[in-house]
Short mmCIF file of C-alpha atoms in Angstrom, two decimals:
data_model
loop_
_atom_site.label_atom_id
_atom_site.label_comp_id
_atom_site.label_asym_id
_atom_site.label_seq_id
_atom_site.Cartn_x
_atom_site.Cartn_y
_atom_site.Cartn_z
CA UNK B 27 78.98 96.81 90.34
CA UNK B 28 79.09 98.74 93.55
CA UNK B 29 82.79 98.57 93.48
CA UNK B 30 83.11 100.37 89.98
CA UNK B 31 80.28 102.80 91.15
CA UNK B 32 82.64 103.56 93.87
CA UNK B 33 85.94 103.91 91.71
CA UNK B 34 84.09 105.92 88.99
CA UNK B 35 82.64 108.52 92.10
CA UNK B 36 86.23 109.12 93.59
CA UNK B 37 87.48 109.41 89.85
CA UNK B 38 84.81 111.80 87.91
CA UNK B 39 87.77 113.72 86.13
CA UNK B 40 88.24 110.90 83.21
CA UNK B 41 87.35 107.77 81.72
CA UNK B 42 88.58 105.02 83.49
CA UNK B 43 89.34 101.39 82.62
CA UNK B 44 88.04 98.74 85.49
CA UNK B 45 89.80 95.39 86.25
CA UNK B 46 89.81 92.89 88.96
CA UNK B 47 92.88 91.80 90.17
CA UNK B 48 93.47 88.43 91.99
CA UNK B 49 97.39 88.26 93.18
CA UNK B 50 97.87 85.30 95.66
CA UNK B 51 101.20 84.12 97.72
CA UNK B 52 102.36 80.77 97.43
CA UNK B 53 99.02 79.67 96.07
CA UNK B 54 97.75 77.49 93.29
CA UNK B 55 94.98 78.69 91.45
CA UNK B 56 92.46 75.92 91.47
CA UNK B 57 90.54 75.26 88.10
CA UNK B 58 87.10 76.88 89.59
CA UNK B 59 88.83 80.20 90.85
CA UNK B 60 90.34 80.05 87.43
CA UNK B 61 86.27 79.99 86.04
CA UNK B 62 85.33 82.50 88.47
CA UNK B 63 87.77 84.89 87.47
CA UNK B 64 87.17 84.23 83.85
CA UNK B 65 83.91 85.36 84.44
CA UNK B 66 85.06 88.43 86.10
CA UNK B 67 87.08 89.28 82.77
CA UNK B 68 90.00 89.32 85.54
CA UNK B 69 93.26 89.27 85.93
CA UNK B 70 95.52 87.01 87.53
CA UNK B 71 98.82 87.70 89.31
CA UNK B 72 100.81 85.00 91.04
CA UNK B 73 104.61 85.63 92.65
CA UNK B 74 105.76 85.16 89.76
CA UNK B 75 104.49 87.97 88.09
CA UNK B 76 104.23 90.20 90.77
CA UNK B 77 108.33 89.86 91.10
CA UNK B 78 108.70 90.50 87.31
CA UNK B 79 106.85 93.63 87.87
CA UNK B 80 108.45 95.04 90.92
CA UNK B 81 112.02 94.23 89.28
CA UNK B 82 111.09 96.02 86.15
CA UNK B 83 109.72 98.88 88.16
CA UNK B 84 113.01 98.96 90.36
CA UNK B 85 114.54 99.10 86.60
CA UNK B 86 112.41 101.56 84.66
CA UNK B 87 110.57 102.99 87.11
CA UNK B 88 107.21 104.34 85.80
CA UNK B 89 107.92 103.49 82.66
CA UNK B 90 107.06 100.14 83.73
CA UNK B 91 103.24 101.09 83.53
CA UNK B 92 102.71 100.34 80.14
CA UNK B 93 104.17 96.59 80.44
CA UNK B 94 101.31 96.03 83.29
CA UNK B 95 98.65 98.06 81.44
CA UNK B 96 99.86 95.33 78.71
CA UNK B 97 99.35 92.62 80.79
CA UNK B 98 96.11 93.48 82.83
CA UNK B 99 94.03 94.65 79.50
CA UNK B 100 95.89 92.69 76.78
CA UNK B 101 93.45 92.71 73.18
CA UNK B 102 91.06 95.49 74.82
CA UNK B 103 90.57 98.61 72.55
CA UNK B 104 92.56 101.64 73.69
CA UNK B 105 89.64 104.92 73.26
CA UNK B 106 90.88 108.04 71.28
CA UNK B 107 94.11 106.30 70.35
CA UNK B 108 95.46 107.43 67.10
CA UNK B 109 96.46 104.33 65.23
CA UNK B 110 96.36 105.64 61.16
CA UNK B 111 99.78 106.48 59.80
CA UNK B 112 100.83 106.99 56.20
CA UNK B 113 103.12 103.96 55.36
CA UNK B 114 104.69 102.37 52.63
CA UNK B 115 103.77 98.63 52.33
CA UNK B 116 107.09 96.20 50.82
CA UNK B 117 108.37 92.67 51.04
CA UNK B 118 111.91 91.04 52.20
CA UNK B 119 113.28 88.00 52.72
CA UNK B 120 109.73 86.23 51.88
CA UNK B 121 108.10 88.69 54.52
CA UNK B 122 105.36 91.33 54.06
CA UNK B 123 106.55 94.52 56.51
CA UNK B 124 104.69 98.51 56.77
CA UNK B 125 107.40 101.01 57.21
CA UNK B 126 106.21 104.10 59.00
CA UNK B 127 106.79 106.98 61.57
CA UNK B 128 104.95 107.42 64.81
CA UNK B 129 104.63 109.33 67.80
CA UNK B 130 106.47 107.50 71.10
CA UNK B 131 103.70 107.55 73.13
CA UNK B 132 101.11 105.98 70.60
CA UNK B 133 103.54 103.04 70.51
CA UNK B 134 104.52 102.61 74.21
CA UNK B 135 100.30 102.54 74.63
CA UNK B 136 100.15 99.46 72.35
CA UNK B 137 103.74 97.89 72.89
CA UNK B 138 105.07 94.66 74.94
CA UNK B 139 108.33 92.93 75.68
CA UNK B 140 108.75 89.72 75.78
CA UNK B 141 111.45 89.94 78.80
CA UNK B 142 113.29 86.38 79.53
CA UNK B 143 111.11 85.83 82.60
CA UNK B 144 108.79 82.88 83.40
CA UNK B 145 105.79 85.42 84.00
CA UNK B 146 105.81 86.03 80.04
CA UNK B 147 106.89 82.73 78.95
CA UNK B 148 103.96 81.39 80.11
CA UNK B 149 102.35 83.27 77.20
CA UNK B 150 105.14 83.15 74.55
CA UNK B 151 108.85 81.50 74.63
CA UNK B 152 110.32 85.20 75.75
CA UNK B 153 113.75 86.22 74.40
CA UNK B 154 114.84 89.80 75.18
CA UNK B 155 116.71 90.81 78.09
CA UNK B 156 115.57 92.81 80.93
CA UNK B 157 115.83 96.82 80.01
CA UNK B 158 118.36 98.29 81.89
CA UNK B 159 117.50 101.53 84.22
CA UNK B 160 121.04 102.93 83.65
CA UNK B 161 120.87 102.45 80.23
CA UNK B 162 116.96 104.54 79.96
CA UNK B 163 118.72 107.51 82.04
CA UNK B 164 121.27 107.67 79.30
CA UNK B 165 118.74 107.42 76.74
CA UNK B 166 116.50 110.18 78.57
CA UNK B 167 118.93 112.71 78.98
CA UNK B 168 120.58 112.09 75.21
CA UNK B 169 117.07 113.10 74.09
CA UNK B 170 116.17 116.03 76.70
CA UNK B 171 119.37 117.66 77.43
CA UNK B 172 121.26 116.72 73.97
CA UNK B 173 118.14 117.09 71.60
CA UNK B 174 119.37 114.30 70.00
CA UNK B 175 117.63 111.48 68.27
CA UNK B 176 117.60 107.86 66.70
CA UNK B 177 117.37 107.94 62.79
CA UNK B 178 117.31 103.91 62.87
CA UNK B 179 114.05 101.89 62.93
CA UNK B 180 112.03 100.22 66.22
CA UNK B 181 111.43 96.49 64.84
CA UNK B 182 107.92 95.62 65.92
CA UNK B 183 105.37 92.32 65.01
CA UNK B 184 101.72 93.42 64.76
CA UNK B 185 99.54 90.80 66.26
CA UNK B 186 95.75 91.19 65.00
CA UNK B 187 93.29 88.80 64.54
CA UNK B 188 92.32 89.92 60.74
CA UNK B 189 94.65 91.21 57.97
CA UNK B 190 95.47 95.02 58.83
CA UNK B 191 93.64 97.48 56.62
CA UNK B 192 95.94 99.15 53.83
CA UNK B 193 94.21 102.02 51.92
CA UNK B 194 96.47 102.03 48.62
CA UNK B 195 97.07 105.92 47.77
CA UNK B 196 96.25 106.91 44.30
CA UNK B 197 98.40 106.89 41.40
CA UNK B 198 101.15 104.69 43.33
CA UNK B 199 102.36 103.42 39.69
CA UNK B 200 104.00 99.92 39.55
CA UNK B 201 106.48 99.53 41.61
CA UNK B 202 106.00 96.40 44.25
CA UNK B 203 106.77 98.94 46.97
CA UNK B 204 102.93 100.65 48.06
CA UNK B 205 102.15 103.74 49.72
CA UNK B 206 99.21 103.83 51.78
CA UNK B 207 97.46 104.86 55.27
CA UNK B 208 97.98 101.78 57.78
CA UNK B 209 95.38 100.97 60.13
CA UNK B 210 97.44 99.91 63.33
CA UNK B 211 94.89 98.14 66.24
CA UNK B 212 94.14 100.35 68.43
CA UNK B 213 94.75 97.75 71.34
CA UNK B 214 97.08 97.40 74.13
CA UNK B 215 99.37 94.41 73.41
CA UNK B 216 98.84 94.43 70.25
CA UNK B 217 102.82 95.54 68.77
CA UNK B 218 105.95 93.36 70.14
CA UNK B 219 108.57 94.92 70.02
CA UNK B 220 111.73 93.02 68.66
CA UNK B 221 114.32 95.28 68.54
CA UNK B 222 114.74 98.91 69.89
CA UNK B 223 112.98 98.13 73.54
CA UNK B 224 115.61 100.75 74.91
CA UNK B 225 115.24 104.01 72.25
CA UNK B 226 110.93 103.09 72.80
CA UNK B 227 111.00 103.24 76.52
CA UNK B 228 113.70 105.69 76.74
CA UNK B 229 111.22 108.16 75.35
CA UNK B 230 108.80 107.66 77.99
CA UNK B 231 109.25 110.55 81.09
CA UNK B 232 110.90 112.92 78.35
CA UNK B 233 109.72 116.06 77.38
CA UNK B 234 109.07 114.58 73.62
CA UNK B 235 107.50 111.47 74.12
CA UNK B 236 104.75 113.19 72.54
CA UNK B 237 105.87 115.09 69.70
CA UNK B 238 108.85 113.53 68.80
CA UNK B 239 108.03 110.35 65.83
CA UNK B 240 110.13 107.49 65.86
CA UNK B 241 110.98 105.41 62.67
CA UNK B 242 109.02 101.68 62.59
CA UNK B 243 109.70 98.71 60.78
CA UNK B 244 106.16 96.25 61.44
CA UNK B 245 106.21 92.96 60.29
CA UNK B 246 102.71 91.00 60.46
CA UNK B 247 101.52 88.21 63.25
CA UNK B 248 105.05 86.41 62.61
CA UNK B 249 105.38 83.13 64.83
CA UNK B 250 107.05 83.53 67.77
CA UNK B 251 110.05 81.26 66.16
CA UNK B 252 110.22 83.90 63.39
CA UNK B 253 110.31 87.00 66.17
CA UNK B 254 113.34 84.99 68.13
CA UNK B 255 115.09 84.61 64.61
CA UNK B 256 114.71 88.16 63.78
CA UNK B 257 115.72 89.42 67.28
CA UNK B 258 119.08 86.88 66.89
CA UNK B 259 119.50 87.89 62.84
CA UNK B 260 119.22 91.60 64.41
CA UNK B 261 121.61 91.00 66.82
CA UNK B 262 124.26 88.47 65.73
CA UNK B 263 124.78 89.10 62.08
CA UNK B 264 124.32 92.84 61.29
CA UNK B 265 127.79 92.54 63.65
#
């Protein structure tokens, strides 16, 4: 308690989150440090993780921030966050998705990547590459200098723990296709994002990441065998 005291007195400008952090060097965490830390609500960061971090910091520099925020506060509400968007609600292939658009920054907030790296398999069998820095740059200036933009859709999985609130719009008529104002979680962690990691993070440092919107296709807590299938269908076959 004395500790947040402290934080909160050298911070008074904002609203700040508070977590505990235990990193250790080539250390096992032991089942009651494991407890204690529970108890703590804290987090955990072993080499593993720590190198996963630093790489994708050497990669995408402070971009990087919302990966860790991810990580450290993963299913905690995210305050003043906008998270209703008109959306039209439709099925393919046997799957329920929302189609929407959406403000870069909103996204990145509530966003992870599952990068092929043991510190997220140990959570979920990962499958995307790591981003590449060279690649964001390009990205970055495309959208500042250029003014361009990406017409095509970020694929993203909504995880939540009940259905998501749809609030049908009036007079939709009959078609199986619904419009509607989605609900999205308001919590960090809470959208994987299957395709479009690059255009997402790209955004982040620009001069728009705020008031540009960015088309989403979300599907709904799909298994994490249906997210690799996606990610391969994406990837292999639209080729």
């Amino acid at each position: 308690e004395g500790l947040i005291r402290c934080a909160k007195e050298l911070f008074p400008d904002k609203e700040r989150k508070t977590k505990f952090v235990l990193a250790t060097q080539n250390q096992i965490l032991s089942e009651p440090d494991s407890k204690r830390l529970e108890n703590l609500n804290g987090a955990y960061l072993s080499d593993i993780n720590i190198e996963y971090f630093e790489k994708l910091y050497e990669n995408i520099g402070n971009a990087a921030r919302y990966q860790f925020a991810g990580y450290l506060f993963e299913g905690n509400s995210i305050p003043a966050l906008p998270n209703k968007v008109p959306a039209i609600r439709a099925s393919m292939g046997g799957l329920k998705y929302y189609s929407f658009s959406i403000e870069p920054e909103t996204l990145l907030k509530m966003s992870y990547v599952y990068h092929k790296n043991k510190a997220n398999s140990e959570q979920m069998e990962s499958y995307q590459r790591l981003v590449k820095g060279s690649r964001l740059r390009d990205i970055r200036n495309f959208i500042n200098v250029d003014k361009g933009f990406f017409p095509n859709s970020i694929i993203i999985n909504i995880s939540s723990d009940r259905p998501l609130q749809f609030d049908l719009a009036k007079n939709d008529g009959d078609s199986s296709t619904k419009l509607g104002i989605l609900h999205l979680p308001a919590k960090y962690k809470s959208a994987q994002i299957i395709d479009g990691q690059h255009r997402l993070l790209g955004y982040a440092g620009t001069d728009y990441v705020s008031t540009h919107t960015i088309p989403v296709v979300a599907f709904e807590n799909l298994s994490a065998d249906m997210q690799i299938k996606l990610f391969m269908q994406i990837n292999q076959n639209q080729k």
